[in-house]
mmCIF file of C-alpha atoms in Angstrom:
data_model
loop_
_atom_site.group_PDB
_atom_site.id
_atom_site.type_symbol
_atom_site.label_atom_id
_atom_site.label_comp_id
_atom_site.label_asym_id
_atom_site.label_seq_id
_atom_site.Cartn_x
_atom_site.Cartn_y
_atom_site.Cartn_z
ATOM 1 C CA UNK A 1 3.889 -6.279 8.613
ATOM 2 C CA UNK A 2 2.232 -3.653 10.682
ATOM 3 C CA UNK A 3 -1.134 -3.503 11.316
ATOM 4 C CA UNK A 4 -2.739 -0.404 12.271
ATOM 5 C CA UNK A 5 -6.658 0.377 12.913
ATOM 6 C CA UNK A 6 -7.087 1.333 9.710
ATOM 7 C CA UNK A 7 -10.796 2.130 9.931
ATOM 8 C CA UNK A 8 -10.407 4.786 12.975
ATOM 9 C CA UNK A 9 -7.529 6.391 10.824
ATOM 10 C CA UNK A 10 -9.576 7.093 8.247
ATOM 11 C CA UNK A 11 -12.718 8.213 10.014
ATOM 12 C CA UNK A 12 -10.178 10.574 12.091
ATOM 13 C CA UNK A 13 -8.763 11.552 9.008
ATOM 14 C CA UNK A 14 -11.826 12.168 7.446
ATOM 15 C CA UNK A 15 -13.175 14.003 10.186
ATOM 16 C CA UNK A 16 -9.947 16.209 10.448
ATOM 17 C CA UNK A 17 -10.275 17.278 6.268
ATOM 18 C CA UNK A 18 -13.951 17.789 6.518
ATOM 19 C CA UNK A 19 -13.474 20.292 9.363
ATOM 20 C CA UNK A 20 -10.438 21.911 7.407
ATOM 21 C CA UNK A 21 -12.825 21.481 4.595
ATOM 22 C CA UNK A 22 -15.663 23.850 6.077
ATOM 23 C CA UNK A 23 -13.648 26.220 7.869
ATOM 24 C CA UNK A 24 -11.805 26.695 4.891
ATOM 25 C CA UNK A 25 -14.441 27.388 2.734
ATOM 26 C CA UNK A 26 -13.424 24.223 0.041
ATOM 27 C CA UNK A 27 -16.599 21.983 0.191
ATOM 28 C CA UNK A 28 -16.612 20.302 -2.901
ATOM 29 C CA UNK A 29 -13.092 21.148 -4.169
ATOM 30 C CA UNK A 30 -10.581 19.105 -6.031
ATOM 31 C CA UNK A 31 -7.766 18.920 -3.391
ATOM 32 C CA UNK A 32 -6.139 15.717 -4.927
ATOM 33 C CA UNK A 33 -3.186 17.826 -6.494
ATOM 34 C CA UNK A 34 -2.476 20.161 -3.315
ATOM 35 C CA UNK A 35 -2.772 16.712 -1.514
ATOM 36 C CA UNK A 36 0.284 14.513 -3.717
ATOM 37 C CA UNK A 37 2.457 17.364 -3.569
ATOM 38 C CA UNK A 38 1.564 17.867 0.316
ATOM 39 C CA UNK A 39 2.828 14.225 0.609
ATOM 40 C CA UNK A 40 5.488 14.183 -1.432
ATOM 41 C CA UNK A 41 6.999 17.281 0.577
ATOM 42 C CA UNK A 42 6.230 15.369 3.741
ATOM 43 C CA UNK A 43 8.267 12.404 2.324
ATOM 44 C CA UNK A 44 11.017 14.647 1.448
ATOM 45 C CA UNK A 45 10.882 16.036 4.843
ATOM 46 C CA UNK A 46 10.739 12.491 6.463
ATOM 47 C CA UNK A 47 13.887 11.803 4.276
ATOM 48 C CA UNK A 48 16.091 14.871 5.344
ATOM 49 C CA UNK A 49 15.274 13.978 8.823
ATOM 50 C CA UNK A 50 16.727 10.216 8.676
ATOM 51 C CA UNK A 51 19.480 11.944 6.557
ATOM 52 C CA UNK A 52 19.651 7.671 4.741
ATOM 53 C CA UNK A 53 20.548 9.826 1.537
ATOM 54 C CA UNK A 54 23.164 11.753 2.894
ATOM 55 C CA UNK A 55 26.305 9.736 1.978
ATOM 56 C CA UNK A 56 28.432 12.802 2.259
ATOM 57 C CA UNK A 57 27.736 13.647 5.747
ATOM 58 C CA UNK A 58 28.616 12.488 9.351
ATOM 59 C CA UNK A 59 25.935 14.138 11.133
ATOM 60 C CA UNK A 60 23.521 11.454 12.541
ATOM 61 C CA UNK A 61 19.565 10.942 12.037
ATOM 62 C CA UNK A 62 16.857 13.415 13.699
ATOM 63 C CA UNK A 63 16.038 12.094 16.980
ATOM 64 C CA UNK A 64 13.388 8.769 16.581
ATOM 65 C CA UNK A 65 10.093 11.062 18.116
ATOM 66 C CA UNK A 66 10.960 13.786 15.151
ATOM 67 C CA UNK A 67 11.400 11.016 12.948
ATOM 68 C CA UNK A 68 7.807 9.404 13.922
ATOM 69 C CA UNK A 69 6.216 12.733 13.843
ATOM 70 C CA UNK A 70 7.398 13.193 10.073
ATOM 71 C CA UNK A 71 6.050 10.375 9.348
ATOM 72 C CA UNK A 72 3.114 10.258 10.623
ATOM 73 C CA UNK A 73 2.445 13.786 8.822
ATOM 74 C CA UNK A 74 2.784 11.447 5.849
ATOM 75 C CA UNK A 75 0.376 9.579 6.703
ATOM 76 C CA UNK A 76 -1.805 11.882 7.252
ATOM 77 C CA UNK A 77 -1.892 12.876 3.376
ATOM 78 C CA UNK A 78 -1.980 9.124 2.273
ATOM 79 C CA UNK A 79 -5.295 8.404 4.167
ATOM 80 C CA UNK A 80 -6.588 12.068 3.111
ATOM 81 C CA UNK A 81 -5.553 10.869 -0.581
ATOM 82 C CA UNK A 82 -7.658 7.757 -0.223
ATOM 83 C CA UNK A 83 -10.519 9.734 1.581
ATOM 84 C CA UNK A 84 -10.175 12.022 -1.653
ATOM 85 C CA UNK A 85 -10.615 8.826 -4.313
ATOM 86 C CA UNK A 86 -13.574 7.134 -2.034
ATOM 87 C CA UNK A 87 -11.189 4.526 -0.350
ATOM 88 C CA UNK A 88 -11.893 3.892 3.099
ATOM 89 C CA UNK A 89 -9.225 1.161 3.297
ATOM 90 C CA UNK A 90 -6.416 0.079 2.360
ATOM 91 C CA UNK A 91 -6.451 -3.896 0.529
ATOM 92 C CA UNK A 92 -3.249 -5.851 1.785
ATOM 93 C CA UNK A 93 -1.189 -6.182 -1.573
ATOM 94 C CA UNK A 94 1.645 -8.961 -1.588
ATOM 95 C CA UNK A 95 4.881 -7.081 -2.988
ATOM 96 C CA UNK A 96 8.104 -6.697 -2.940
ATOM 97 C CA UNK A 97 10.413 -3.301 -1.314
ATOM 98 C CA UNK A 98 13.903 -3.103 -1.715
ATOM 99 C CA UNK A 99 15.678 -3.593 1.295
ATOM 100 C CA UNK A 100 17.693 0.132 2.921
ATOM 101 C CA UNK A 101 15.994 3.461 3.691
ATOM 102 C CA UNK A 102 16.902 5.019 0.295
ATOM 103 C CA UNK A 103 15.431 2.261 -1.960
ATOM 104 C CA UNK A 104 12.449 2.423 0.345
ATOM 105 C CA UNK A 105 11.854 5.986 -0.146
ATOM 106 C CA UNK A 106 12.157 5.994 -3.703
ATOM 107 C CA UNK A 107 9.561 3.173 -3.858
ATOM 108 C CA UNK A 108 7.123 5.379 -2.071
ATOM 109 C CA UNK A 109 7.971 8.017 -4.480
ATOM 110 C CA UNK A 110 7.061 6.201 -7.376
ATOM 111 C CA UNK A 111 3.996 4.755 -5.407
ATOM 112 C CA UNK A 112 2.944 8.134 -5.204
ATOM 113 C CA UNK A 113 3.509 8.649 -9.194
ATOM 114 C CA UNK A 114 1.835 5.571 -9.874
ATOM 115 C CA UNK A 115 -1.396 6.719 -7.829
ATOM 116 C CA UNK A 116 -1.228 10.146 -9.233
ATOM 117 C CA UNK A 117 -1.173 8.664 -12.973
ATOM 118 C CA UNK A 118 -3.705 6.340 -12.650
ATOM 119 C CA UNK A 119 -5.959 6.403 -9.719
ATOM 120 C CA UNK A 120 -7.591 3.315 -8.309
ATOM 121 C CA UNK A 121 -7.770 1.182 -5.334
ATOM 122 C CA UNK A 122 -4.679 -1.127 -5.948
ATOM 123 C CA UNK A 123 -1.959 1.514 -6.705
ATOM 124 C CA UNK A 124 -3.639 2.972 -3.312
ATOM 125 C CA UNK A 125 -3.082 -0.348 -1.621
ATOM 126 C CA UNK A 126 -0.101 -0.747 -3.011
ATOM 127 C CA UNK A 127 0.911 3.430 -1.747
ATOM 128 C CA UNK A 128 -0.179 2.253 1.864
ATOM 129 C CA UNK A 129 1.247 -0.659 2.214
ATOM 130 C CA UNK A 130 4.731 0.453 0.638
ATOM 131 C CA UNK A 131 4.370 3.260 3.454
ATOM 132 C CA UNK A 132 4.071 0.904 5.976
ATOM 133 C CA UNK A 133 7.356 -0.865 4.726
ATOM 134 C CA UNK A 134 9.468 1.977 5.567
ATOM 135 C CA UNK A 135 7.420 2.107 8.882
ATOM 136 C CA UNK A 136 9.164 -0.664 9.517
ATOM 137 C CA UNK A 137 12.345 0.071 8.037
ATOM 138 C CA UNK A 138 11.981 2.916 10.092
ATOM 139 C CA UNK A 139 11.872 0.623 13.436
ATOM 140 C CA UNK A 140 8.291 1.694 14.130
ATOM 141 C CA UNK A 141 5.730 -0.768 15.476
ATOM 142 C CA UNK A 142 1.915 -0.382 14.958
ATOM 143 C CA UNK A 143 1.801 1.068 18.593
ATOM 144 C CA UNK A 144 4.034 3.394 17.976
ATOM 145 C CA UNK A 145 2.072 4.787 14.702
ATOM 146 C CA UNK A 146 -1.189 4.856 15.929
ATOM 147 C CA UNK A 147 -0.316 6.663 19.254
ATOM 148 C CA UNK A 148 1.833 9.475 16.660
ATOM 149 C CA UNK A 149 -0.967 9.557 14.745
ATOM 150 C CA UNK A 150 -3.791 10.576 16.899
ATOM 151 C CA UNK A 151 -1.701 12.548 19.083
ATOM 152 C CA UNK A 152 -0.671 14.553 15.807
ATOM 153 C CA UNK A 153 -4.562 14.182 14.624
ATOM 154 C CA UNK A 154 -5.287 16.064 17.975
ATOM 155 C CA UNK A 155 -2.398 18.690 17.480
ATOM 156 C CA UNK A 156 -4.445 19.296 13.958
ATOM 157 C CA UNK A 157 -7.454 19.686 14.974
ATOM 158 C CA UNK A 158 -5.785 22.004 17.962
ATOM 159 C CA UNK A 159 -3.885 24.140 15.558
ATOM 160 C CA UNK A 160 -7.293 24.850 13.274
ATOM 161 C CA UNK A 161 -8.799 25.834 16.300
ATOM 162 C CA UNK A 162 -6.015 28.289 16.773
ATOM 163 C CA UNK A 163 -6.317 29.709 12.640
ATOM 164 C CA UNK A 164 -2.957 27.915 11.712
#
């Protein structure tokens, strides 16, 4: 299982939305909708770029850093989710994930669902953890997340300086 620093994701992550937050002008707003379907685009994104679902096509996957960078966009929204519901971490959850990129994916779709319907701290555990799965799936190691992660934290905090 992967094991990330968890508690400097979030506080980058919740340094990055508070920022986006104030320049923005949405202190106090509800952003947990624009959030879920900001992930689930992301996922969708990460999907077309692996191209697992593409049975009818020869063309191979997006190269692995385009890959990484897709996903950690992802992640991104899952920790700004959590930030959004008051969880600052992310409970290890024993569960099972289909085996295969596909399957994967459409467990973290459902994850998603499952959050969205009924918000609380497992079905976020459960979100993050099922994330993590296709991490792996995905041939990522920790290292490799974390690095993607604040290099694309940086690039975010870079690109509001720039009004993106």
């Amino acid at each position: 299982m992967l094991r990330l620093n968890t508690e400097k994701l979030f506080s980058m992550q919740k340094q990055l939305d508070d920022r986006i937050e104030a320049e923005h002008g949405l202190a106090g707003s509800d952003l947990k909708e624009p959030k879920f379907l900001a992930l689930e685009v992301e996922l969708g994104e990460l999907a077309n770029e692996t191209r697992c679902f593409k049975f009818w096509s020869v063309k191979p996957p997006s190269e692995r850093s385009v890959i990484l960078e897709e996903y950690v966009d992802g992640l991104h929204f899952i920790l700004s989710l959590g930030l959004a519901f008051g969880y600052e971490v992310a409970e290890p959850v024993s569960m099972e994930v289909d085996e295969g990129l596909t399957a994967c994916f459409l467990e973290v779709f459902e994850r998603i669902s499952d959050l969205r319907r009924e918000p609380d701290r497992d079905r976020f555990s459960e979100l993050f953890f099922t994330y993590m799965v296709l991490g792996e799936q995905l041939g990522f190691t920790s290292d490799d997340i974390q690095s993607a992660y604040e290099d694309k934290n940086q690039t975010n905090h870079e690109r509001q300086e720039q009004g993106y």
